[in-house]
Coordinates of C-alpha atoms (C1' of nucleotides) in Angstrom, one line a residue:
Chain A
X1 CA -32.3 -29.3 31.3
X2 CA -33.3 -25.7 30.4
X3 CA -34.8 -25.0 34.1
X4 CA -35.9 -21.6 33.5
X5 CA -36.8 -19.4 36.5
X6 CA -37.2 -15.5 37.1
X7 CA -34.2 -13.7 35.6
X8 CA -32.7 -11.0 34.2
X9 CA -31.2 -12.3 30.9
X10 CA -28.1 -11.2 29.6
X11 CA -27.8 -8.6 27.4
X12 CA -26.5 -9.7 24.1
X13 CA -26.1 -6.6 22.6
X14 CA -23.4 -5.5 25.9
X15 CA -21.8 -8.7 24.9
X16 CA -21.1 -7.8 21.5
X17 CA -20.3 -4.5 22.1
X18 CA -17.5 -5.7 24.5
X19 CA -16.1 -8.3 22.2
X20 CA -15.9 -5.3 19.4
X21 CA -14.2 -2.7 21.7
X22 CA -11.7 -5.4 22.9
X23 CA -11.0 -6.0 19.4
X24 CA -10.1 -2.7 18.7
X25 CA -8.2 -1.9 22.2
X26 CA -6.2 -5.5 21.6
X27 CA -5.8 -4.5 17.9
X28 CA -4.1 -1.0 19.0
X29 CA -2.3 -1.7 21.8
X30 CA -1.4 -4.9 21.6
X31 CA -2.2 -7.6 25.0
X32 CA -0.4 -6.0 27.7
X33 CA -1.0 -2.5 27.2
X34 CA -4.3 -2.8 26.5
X35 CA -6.9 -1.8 28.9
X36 CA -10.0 -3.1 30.4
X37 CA -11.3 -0.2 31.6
X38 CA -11.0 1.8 28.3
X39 CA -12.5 -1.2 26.9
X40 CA -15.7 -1.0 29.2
X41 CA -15.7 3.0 29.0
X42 CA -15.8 2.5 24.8
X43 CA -18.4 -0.7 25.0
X44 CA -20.5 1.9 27.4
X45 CA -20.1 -0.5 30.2
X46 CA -19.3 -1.0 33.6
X47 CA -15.7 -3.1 34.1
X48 CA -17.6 -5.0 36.4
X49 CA -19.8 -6.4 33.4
X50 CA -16.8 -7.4 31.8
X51 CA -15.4 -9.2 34.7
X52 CA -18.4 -11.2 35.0
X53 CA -18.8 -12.5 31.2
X54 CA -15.4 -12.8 31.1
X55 CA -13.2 -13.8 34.1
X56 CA -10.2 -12.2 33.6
X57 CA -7.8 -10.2 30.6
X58 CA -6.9 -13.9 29.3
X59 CA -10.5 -14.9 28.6
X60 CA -11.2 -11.7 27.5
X61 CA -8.7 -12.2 24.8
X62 CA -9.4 -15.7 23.8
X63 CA -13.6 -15.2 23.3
X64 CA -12.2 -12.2 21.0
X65 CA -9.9 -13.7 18.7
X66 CA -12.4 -16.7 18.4
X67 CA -15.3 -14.3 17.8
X68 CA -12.5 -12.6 15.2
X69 CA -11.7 -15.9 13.7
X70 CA -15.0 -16.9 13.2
X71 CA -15.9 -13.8 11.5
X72 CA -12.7 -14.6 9.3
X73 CA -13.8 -17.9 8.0
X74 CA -16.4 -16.2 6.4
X75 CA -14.5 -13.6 4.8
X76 CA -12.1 -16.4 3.1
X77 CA -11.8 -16.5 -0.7
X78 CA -13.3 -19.0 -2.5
X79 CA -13.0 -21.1 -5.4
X80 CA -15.1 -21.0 -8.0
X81 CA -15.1 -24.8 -9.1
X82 CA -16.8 -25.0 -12.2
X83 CA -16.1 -25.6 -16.0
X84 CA -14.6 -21.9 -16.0
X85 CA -11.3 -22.3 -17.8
X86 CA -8.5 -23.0 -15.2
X87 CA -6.0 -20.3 -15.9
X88 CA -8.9 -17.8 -15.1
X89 CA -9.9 -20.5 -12.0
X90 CA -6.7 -19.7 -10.5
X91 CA -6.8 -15.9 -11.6
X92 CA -10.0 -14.8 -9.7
X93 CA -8.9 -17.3 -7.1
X94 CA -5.3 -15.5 -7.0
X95 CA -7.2 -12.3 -7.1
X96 CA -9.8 -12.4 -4.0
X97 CA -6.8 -14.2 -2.0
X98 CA -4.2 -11.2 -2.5
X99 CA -7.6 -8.7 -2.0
X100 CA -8.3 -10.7 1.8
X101 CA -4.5 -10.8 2.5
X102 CA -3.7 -7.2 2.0
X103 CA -7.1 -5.6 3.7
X104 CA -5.6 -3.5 6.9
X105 CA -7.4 -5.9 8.7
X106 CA -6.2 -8.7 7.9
X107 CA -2.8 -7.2 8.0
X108 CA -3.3 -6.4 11.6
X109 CA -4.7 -9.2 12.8
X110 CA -1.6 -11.1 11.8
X111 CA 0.7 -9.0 13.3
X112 CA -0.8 -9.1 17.0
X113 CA -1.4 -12.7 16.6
X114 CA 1.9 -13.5 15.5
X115 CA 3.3 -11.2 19.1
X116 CA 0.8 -12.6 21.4
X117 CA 1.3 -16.2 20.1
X118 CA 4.0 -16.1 22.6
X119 CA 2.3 -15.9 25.6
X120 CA -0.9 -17.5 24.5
X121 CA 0.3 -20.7 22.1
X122 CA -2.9 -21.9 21.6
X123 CA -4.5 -18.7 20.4
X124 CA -1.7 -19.3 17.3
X125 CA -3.4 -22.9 17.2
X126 CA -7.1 -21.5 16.9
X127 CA -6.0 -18.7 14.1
X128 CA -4.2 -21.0 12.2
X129 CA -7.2 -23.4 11.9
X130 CA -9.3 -20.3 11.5
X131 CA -7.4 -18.8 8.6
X132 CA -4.1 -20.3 7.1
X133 CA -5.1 -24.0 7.4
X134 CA -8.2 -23.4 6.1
X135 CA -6.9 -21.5 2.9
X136 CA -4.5 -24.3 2.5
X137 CA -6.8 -26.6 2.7
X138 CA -9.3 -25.5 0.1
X139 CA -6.4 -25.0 -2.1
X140 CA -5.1 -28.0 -1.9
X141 CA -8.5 -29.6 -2.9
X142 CA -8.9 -27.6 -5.7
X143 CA -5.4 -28.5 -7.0
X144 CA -6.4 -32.0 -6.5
X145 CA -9.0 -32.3 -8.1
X146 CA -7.6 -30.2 -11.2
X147 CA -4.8 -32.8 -11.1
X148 CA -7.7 -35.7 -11.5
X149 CA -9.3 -33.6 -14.5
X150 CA -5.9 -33.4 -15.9
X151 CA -6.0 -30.0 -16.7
X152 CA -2.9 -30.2 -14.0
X153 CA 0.3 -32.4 -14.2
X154 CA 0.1 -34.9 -11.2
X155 CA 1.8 -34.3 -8.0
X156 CA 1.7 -33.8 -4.1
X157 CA -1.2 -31.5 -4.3
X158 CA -0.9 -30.0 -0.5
X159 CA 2.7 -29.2 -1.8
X160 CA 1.5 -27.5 -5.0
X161 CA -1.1 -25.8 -2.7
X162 CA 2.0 -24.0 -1.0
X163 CA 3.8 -23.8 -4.6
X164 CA 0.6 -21.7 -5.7
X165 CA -0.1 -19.7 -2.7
X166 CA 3.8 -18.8 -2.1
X167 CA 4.5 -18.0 -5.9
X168 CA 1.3 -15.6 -5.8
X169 CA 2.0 -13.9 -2.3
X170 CA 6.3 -13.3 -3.5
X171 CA 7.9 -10.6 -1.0
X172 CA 4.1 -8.8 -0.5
X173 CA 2.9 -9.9 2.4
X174 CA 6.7 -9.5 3.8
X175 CA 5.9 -5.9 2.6
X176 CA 2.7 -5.7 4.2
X177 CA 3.2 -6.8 7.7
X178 CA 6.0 -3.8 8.5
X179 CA 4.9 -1.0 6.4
X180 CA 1.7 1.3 6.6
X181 CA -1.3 -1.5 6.4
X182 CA -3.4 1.6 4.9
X183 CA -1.1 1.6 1.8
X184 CA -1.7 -2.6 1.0
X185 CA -4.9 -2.8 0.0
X186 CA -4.8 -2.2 -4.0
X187 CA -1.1 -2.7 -4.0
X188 CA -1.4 -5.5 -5.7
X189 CA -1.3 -5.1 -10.2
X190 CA -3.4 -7.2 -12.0
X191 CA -0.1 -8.1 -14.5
X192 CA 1.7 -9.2 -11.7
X193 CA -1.0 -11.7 -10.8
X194 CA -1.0 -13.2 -14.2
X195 CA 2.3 -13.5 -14.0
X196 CA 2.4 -15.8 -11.1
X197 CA -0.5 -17.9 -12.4
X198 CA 1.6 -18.4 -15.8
X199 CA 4.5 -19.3 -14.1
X200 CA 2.6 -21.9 -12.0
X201 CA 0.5 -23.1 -15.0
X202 CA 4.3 -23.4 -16.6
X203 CA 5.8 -25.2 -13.5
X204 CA 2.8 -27.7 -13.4
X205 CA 2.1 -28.0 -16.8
X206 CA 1.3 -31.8 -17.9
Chain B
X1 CA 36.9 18.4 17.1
X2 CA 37.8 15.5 18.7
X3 CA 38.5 17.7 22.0
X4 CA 40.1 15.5 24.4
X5 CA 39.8 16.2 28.1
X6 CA 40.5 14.0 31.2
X7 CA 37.5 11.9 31.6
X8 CA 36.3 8.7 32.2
X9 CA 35.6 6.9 29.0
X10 CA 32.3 4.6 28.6
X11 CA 32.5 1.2 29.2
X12 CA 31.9 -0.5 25.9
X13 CA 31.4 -3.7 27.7
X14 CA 28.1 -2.3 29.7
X15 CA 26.9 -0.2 26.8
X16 CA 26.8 -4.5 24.7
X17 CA 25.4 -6.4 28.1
X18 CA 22.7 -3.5 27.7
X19 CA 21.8 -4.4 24.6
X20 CA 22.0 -7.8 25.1
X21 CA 19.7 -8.2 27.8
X22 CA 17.1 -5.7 26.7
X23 CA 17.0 -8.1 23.0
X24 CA 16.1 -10.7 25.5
X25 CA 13.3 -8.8 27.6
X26 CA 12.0 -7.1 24.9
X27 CA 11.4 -10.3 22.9
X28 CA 10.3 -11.7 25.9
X29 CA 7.7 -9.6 26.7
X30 CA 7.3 -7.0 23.6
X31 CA 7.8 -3.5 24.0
X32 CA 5.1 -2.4 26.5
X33 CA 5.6 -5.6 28.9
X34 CA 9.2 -4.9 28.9
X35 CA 10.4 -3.3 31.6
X36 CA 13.9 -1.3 32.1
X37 CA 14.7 -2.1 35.6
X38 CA 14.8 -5.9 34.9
X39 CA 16.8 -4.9 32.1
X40 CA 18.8 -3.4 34.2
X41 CA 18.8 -6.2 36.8
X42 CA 20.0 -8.5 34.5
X43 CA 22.8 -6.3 32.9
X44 CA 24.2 -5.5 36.4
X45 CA 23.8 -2.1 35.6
X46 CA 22.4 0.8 37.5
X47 CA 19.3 2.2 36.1
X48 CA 20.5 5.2 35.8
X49 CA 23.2 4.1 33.3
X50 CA 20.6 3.3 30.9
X51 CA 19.2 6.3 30.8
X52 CA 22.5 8.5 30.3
X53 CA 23.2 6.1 27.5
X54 CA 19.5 5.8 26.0
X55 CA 17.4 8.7 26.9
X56 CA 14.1 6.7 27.4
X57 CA 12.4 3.2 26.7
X58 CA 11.8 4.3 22.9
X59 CA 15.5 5.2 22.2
X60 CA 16.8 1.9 23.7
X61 CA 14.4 -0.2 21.6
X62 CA 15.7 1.3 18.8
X63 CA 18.9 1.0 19.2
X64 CA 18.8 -2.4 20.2
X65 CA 16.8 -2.8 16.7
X66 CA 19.3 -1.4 14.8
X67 CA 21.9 -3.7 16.2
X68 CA 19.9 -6.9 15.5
X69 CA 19.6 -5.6 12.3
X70 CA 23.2 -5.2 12.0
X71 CA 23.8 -9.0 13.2
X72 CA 21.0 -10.2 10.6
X73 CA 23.1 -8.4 7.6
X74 CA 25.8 -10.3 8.4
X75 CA 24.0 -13.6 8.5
X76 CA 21.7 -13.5 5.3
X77 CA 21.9 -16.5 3.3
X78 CA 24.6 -16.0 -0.1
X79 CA 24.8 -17.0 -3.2
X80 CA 27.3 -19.2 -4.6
X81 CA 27.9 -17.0 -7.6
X82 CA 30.0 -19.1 -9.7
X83 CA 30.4 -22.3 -12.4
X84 CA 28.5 -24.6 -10.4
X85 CA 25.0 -26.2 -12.1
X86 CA 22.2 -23.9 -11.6
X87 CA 20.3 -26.4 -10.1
X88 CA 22.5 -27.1 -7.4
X89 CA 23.0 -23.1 -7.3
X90 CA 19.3 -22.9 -6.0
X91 CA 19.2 -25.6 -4.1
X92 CA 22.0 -24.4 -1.8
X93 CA 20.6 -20.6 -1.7
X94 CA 17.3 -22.5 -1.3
X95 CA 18.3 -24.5 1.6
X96 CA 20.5 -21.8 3.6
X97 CA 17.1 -19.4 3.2
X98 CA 15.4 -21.7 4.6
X99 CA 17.7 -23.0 7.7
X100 CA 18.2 -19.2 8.0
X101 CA 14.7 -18.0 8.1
X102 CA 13.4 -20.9 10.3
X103 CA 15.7 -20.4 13.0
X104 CA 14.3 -19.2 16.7
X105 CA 15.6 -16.0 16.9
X106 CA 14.5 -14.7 13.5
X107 CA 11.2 -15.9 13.9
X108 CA 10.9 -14.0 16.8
X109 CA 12.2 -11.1 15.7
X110 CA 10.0 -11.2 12.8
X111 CA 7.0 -11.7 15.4
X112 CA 7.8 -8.6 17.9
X113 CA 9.0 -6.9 14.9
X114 CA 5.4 -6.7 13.3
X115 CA 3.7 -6.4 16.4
X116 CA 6.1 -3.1 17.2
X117 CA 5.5 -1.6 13.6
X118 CA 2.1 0.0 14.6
X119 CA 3.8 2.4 17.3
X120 CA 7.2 2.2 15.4
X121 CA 6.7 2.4 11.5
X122 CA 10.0 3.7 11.6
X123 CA 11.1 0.3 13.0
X124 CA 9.7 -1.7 10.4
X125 CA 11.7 0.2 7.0
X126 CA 14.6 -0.5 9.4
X127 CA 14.2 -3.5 9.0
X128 CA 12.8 -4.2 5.5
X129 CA 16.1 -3.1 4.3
X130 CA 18.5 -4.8 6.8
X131 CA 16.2 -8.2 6.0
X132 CA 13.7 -8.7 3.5
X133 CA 14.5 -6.6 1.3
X134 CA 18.2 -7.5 0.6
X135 CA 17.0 -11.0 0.5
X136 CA 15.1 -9.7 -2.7
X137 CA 18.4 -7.7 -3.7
X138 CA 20.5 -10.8 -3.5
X139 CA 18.1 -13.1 -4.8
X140 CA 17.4 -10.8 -7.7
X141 CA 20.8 -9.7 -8.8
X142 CA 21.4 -13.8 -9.3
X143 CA 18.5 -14.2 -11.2
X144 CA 19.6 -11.4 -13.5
X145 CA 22.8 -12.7 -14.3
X146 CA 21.4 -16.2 -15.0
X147 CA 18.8 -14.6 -16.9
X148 CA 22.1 -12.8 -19.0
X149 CA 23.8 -16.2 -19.2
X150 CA 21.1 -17.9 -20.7
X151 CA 20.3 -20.6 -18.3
X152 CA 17.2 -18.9 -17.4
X153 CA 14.0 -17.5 -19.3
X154 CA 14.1 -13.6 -19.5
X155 CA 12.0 -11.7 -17.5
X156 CA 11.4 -9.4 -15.1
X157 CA 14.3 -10.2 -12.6
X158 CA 12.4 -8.9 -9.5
X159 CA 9.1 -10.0 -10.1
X160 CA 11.0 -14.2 -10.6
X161 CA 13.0 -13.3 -7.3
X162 CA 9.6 -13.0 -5.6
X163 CA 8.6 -16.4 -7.0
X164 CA 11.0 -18.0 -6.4
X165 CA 11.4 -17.1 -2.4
X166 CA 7.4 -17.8 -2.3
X167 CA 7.6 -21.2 -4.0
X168 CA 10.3 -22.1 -1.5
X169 CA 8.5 -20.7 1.5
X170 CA 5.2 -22.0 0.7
X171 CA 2.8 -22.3 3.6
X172 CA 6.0 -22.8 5.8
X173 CA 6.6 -19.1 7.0
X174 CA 3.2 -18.2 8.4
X175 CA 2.8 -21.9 10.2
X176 CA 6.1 -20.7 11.7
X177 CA 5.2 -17.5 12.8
X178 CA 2.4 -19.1 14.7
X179 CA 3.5 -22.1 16.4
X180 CA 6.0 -23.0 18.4
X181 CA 9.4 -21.2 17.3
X182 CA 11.8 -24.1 18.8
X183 CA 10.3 -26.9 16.3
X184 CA 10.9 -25.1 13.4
X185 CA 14.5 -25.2 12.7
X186 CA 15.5 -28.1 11.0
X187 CA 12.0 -29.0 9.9
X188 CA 11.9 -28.7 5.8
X189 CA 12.9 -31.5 4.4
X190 CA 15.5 -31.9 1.2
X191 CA 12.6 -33.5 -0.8
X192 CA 10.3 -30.4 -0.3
X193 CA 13.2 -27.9 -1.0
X194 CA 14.6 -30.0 -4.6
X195 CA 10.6 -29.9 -5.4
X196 CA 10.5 -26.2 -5.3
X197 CA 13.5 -25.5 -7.1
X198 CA 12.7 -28.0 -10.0
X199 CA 9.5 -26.3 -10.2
X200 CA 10.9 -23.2 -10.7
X201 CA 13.4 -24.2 -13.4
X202 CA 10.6 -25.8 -15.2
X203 CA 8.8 -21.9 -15.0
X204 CA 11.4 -20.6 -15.9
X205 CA 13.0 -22.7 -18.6
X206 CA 14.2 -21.3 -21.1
Chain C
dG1 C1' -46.1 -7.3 42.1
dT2 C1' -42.7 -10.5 43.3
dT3 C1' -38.4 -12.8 42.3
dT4 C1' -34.2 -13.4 40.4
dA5 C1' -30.2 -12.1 38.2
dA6 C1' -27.7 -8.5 35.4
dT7 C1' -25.7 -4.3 35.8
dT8 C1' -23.7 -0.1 37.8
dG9 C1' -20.5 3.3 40.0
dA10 C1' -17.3 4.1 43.1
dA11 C1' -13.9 3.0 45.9
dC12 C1' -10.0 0.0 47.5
dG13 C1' -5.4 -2.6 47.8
dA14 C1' -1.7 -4.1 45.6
dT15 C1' 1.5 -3.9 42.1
dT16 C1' 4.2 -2.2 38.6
dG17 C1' 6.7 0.9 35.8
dC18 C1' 8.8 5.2 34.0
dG19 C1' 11.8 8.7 34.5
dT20 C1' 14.2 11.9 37.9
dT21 C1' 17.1 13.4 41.6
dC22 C1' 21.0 13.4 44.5
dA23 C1' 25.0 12.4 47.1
dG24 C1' 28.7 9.5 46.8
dT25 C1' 32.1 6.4 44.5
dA26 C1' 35.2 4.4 40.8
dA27 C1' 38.3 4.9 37.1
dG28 C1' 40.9 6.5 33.4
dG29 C1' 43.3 10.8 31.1
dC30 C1' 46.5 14.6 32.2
Chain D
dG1 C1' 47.9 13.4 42.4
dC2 C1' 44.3 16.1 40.1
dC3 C1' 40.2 16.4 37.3
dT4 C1' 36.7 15.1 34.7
dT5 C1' 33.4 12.0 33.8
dA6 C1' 31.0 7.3 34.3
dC7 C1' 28.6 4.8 37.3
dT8 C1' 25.9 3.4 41.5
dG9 C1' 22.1 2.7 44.9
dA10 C1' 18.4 4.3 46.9
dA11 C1' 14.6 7.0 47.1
dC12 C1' 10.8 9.8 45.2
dG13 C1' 6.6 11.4 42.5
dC14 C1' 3.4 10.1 39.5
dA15 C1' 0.4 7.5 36.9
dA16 C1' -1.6 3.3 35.3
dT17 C1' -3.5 -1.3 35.6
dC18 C1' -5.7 -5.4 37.4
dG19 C1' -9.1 -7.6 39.9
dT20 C1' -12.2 -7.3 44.0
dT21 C1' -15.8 -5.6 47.0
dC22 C1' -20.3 -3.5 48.1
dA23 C1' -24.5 -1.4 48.2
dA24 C1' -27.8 0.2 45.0
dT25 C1' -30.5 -0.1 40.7
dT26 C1' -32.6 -2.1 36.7
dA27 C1' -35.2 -5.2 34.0
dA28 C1' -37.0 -9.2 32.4
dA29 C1' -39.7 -13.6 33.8
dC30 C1' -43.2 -15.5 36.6

DNA sequence: GTTTAATTGAACGATTGCGTTCAGTAAGGC
DNA sequence: GCCTTACTGAACGCAATCGTTCAATTAAAC
């Protein structure tokens, strides 16, 4: 199907560079204040480029929160399975998940998606597969299959998966979204993460 | 001071339909989207009246934040601080959180609200402390005299008020923030809410 | 070198919005 | 009835944005 004839490809790099200025444009301004011709003078670009990758501010958008969430699947924490003891399982897990939730990042991504979900419902869709679902999800496996070891008393383990990740979180990401992102990373004390693991070791105790 | 001289006096009754119709646009559209003419349009009020009562666009979203926030004080779940079981204590406070915090309006408030901090940190403290954070106050003041009566474990009062909201919430807030606001009133379940609070009690037992 | 398509710069039309100005009207205090 | 102020409607200047059009240029594939 590949009929190949004399062309000018596209250039790739323009298309990244595009995608990464709209990122930061969307990020700071938020959908409707955002510009696309400080987005093509920033990616070095004409707007007319722009207009033909992408047809319009709406699909301009969408390929950069999918090219975001994308990025963000990657970034996820993950679990060590193993035969480390669980209480320090949960702790590093508990650890890299309070270090990806409280990057400035992270922190505002969230908050434009959670204003723009609005007007674009399925972008909410594609970040909550991208992110949230997906944490839940490996969670939830993990719990599972702690509760099959029997290290963990049995239960629903998609609701312990929200037990864990809500007693861990508390107020802070509350916190997070409305103050100064540049103060969360590093907020977060290693005692009060033990703390929450204890208590949910306590709560599921068999 | 109060100098009184003949003079019209304002009408109250514009000053609220003001207010009431730019809450609407502005969590319509957010704060750049919004625009004061169809906020005027739809106070039947003349422009101009907007600005001799709020000087520019900034002012009135303020304003208009600070009244929400006023409205939300009032509404914030209580405690039924008195001889009833403590279970049934914190399933009550558990369930009128959660009615409170999955209703329409607060999740969009939440939304614009985060979106808004980045050009109005000063927004976001507002409201912290007419929300979130007197959720905590309340939460943990009734934590620390069950803590004093015995009926719970000692410990850090604040740090079990935070577990406690996140073991209720779970995964719940976030897959509110990001889908469709109408569905999620009404959508936890007494099962999910007694399963939180009995996990709780068993952290916490004394 | 030819061909094909990507890219550019500049300009255009249409729309929208903020915030101001001004002359005139409405309405309550004195 | 007078006076002071609130309020109105319409218009204005100014700036910004989107999305389009067009002729001209560039660069890879053949």
């Amino acid at each position: 199907m590949a009929k190949r004839l004399a062309h000018r490809p596209v250039d790739q790099a323009k298309q990244d560079a595009i995608l990464a200025c709209a990122r930061a444009e969307f990020f700071d301004f938020g959908f409707e204040a955002a510009s696309i011709e400080r987005i093509a003078a920033a990616a070095n670009v004409s707007k007319v480029t722009i207009y033909n990758h992408f047809q319009n501010k709406d699909n301009l958008f969408s390929a950069m929160v999918g090219s975001e969430c994308r990025i963000m699947r990657g970034n996820l924490p993950e679990i060590s399975d193993g035969e480390t003891p669980l209480r320090v399982e949960l702790l590093n897990f508990a650890r890299s998940m309070m270090d990806f939730l409280s990057s400035p990042d992270i922190i505002r991504f969230d908050r434009r998606m959670a204003a723009e979900v609005e007007r674009h419902p399925a972008m909410g869709e594609l970040f909550l597969n991208a992110g949230p679902r997906l944490m839940q999800q490996i969670v939830t496996n993990m719990l599972a299959s702690e509760m099959d070891r029997g290290r963990l008393a049995k239960a629903d383990p998609k609701e312990a998966a929200g037990h864990l990740y809500g007693i861990i979180k508390g107020f802070a990401d509350v916190e997070w979204r409305f103050s100064d992102p540049e103060q969360a990373a590093g907020s977060v004390t290693q005692a009060s993460i033990e703390a929450a693991v204890d208590r949910f070791l306590r709560a599921y105790a068999v």
